[in-house]
Amino acid sequence: AELLELAGAAYKLLIPIYEHMRAFDFLHVAYGHLSEVYRDVINVVGRLHGQPVSYSRL
């Protein structure tokens, strides 16, 4: 879970750079990856607590 949280932190640093550059394709990919990272963190934490996690993917 720590590795996934670090990946999320890295994307949080990159996103403002992409916004400043107006690099919309990079932003789209970065937000998609960030969403996947947080989804994985939620799943790991849920499993650690013995709770099934359900979410809808848009």
XYZ file of N, CA and C in Angstrom:
174
model
N 0.829 -1.196 0.000
C 0.000 0.000 0.000
C 0.871 1.257 0.000
N 2.019 1.179 0.688
C 2.901 2.351 0.729
C 3.426 2.696 -0.662
N 3.765 1.681 -1.433
C 4.263 1.919 -2.791
C 3.195 2.591 -3.647
N 1.959 2.141 -3.503
C 0.868 2.747 -4.263
C 0.641 4.190 -3.832
N 0.770 4.461 -2.525
C 0.609 5.830 -2.042
C 1.722 6.735 -2.574
N 2.940 6.204 -2.683
C 4.045 6.989 -3.243
C 3.800 7.304 -4.716
N 3.254 6.352 -5.437
C 2.938 6.606 -6.846
C 1.900 7.712 -6.958
N 0.908 7.688 -6.076
C -0.103 8.747 -6.065
C 0.512 10.099 -5.781
N 1.457 10.138 -4.842
C 2.133 11.395 -4.509
C 2.933 11.915 -5.701
N 3.552 11.014 -6.446
C 4.322 11.432 -7.623
C 3.410 12.074 -8.663
N 2.252 11.478 -8.878
C 1.323 12.065 -9.846
C 0.791 13.407 -9.372
N 0.631 13.562 -8.063
C 0.178 14.858 -7.538
C 1.202 15.949 -7.836
N 2.456 15.587 -7.947
C 3.491 16.557 -8.312
C 3.482 16.846 -9.810
N 3.201 15.833 -10.608
C 3.235 15.996 -12.063
C 2.033 16.753 -12.608
N 0.876 16.555 -12.013
C -0.350 17.147 -12.552
C -0.276 18.666 -12.665
N 0.202 19.405 -11.644
C 0.292 20.862 -11.814
C 1.224 21.278 -12.959
N 2.268 20.502 -13.188
C 3.187 20.801 -14.294
C 2.450 20.640 -15.621
N 1.720 19.532 -15.755
C 0.959 19.303 -16.982
C -0.108 20.371 -17.175
N -0.743 20.797 -16.076
C -1.755 21.854 -16.181
C -1.127 23.148 -16.677
N 0.039 23.479 -16.143
C 0.725 24.707 -16.562
C 1.112 24.640 -18.042
N 1.550 23.464 -18.478
C 1.943 23.277 -19.876
C 0.727 23.139 -20.796
N -0.450 23.000 -20.202
C -1.682 22.750 -20.950
C -1.551 21.479 -21.798
N -0.897 20.487 -21.213
C -0.680 19.202 -21.872
C -1.859 18.286 -21.533
N -2.950 18.483 -22.243
C -4.194 17.813 -21.898
C -4.136 16.298 -22.072
N -3.409 15.809 -23.052
C -3.277 14.357 -23.210
C -2.553 13.751 -22.017
N -1.485 14.410 -21.565
C -0.754 13.935 -20.395
C -1.630 14.001 -19.147
N -2.427 15.063 -19.030
C -3.336 15.193 -17.886
C -4.347 14.052 -17.863
N -4.890 13.745 -19.014
C -5.873 12.663 -19.103
C -5.260 11.346 -18.614
N -4.074 11.039 -19.079
C -3.394 9.802 -18.684
C -3.035 9.837 -17.200
N -2.517 10.976 -16.728
C -2.111 11.088 -15.324
C -3.295 10.904 -14.387
N -4.427 11.536 -14.693
C -5.608 11.380 -13.838
C -6.127 9.944 -13.875
N -6.034 9.302 -15.011
C -6.446 7.906 -15.100
C -5.580 7.006 -14.239
N -4.273 7.207 -14.298
C -3.357 6.407 -13.486
C -3.553 6.704 -12.004
N -3.731 7.967 -11.667
C -3.939 8.354 -10.270
C -5.208 7.703 -9.727
N -6.239 7.664 -10.525
C -7.487 7.016 -10.122
C -7.269 5.529 -9.862
N -6.515 4.869 -10.726
C -6.222 3.446 -10.544
C -5.405 3.208 -9.283
N -4.441 4.075 -9.008
C -3.609 3.933 -7.811
C -4.473 4.013 -6.563
N -5.331 5.015 -6.490
C -6.174 5.159 -5.308
C -7.186 4.025 -5.198
N -7.686 3.521 -6.314
C -8.592 2.374 -6.291
C -7.870 1.171 -5.694
N -6.612 0.958 -6.083
C -5.838 -0.156 -5.545
C -5.590 0.010 -4.051
N -5.298 1.229 -3.611
C -5.084 1.482 -2.179
C -6.359 1.156 -1.405
N -7.495 1.595 -1.912
C -8.771 1.322 -1.242
C -9.020 -0.181 -1.161
N -8.723 -0.907 -2.223
C -8.907 -2.360 -2.214
C -7.999 -3.032 -1.198
N -6.738 -2.621 -1.123
C -5.789 -3.212 -0.178
C -6.244 -2.951 1.250
N -6.610 -1.723 1.551
C -7.054 -1.382 2.904
C -8.324 -2.158 3.247
N -9.237 -2.264 2.309
C -10.457 -3.031 2.546
C -10.167 -4.485 2.851
N -9.244 -5.084 2.110
C -8.882 -6.481 2.358
C -8.215 -6.645 3.710
N -7.383 -5.683 4.106
C -6.724 -5.757 5.414
C -7.743 -5.737 6.548
N -8.839 -5.044 6.332
C -9.885 -4.950 7.351
C -10.975 -6.002 7.154
N -10.780 -6.886 6.188
C -11.733 -7.953 5.946
C -13.060 -7.492 5.381
N -13.041 -6.351 4.726
C -14.269 -5.805 4.171
C -14.174 -5.790 2.647
N -15.167 -6.354 1.989
C -15.162 -6.250 0.523
C -15.391 -4.802 0.107
N -14.702 -4.404 -0.911
C -14.814 -3.032 -1.391
C -15.509 -3.062 -2.736
N -16.533 -2.253 -2.877
C -17.193 -2.160 -4.175
C -17.148 -0.717 -4.639
N -16.925 -0.535 -5.899
C -16.888 0.786 -6.504
C -17.330 0.631 -7.937
N -17.827 1.694 -8.480
C -18.225 1.648 -9.885
C -17.170 2.348 -10.711
N -16.876 1.793 -11.839
C -15.888 2.384 -12.735
C -16.630 3.152 -13.808
N -16.324 4.416 -13.923
C -17.000 5.254 -14.912
C -16.278 5.221 -16.223
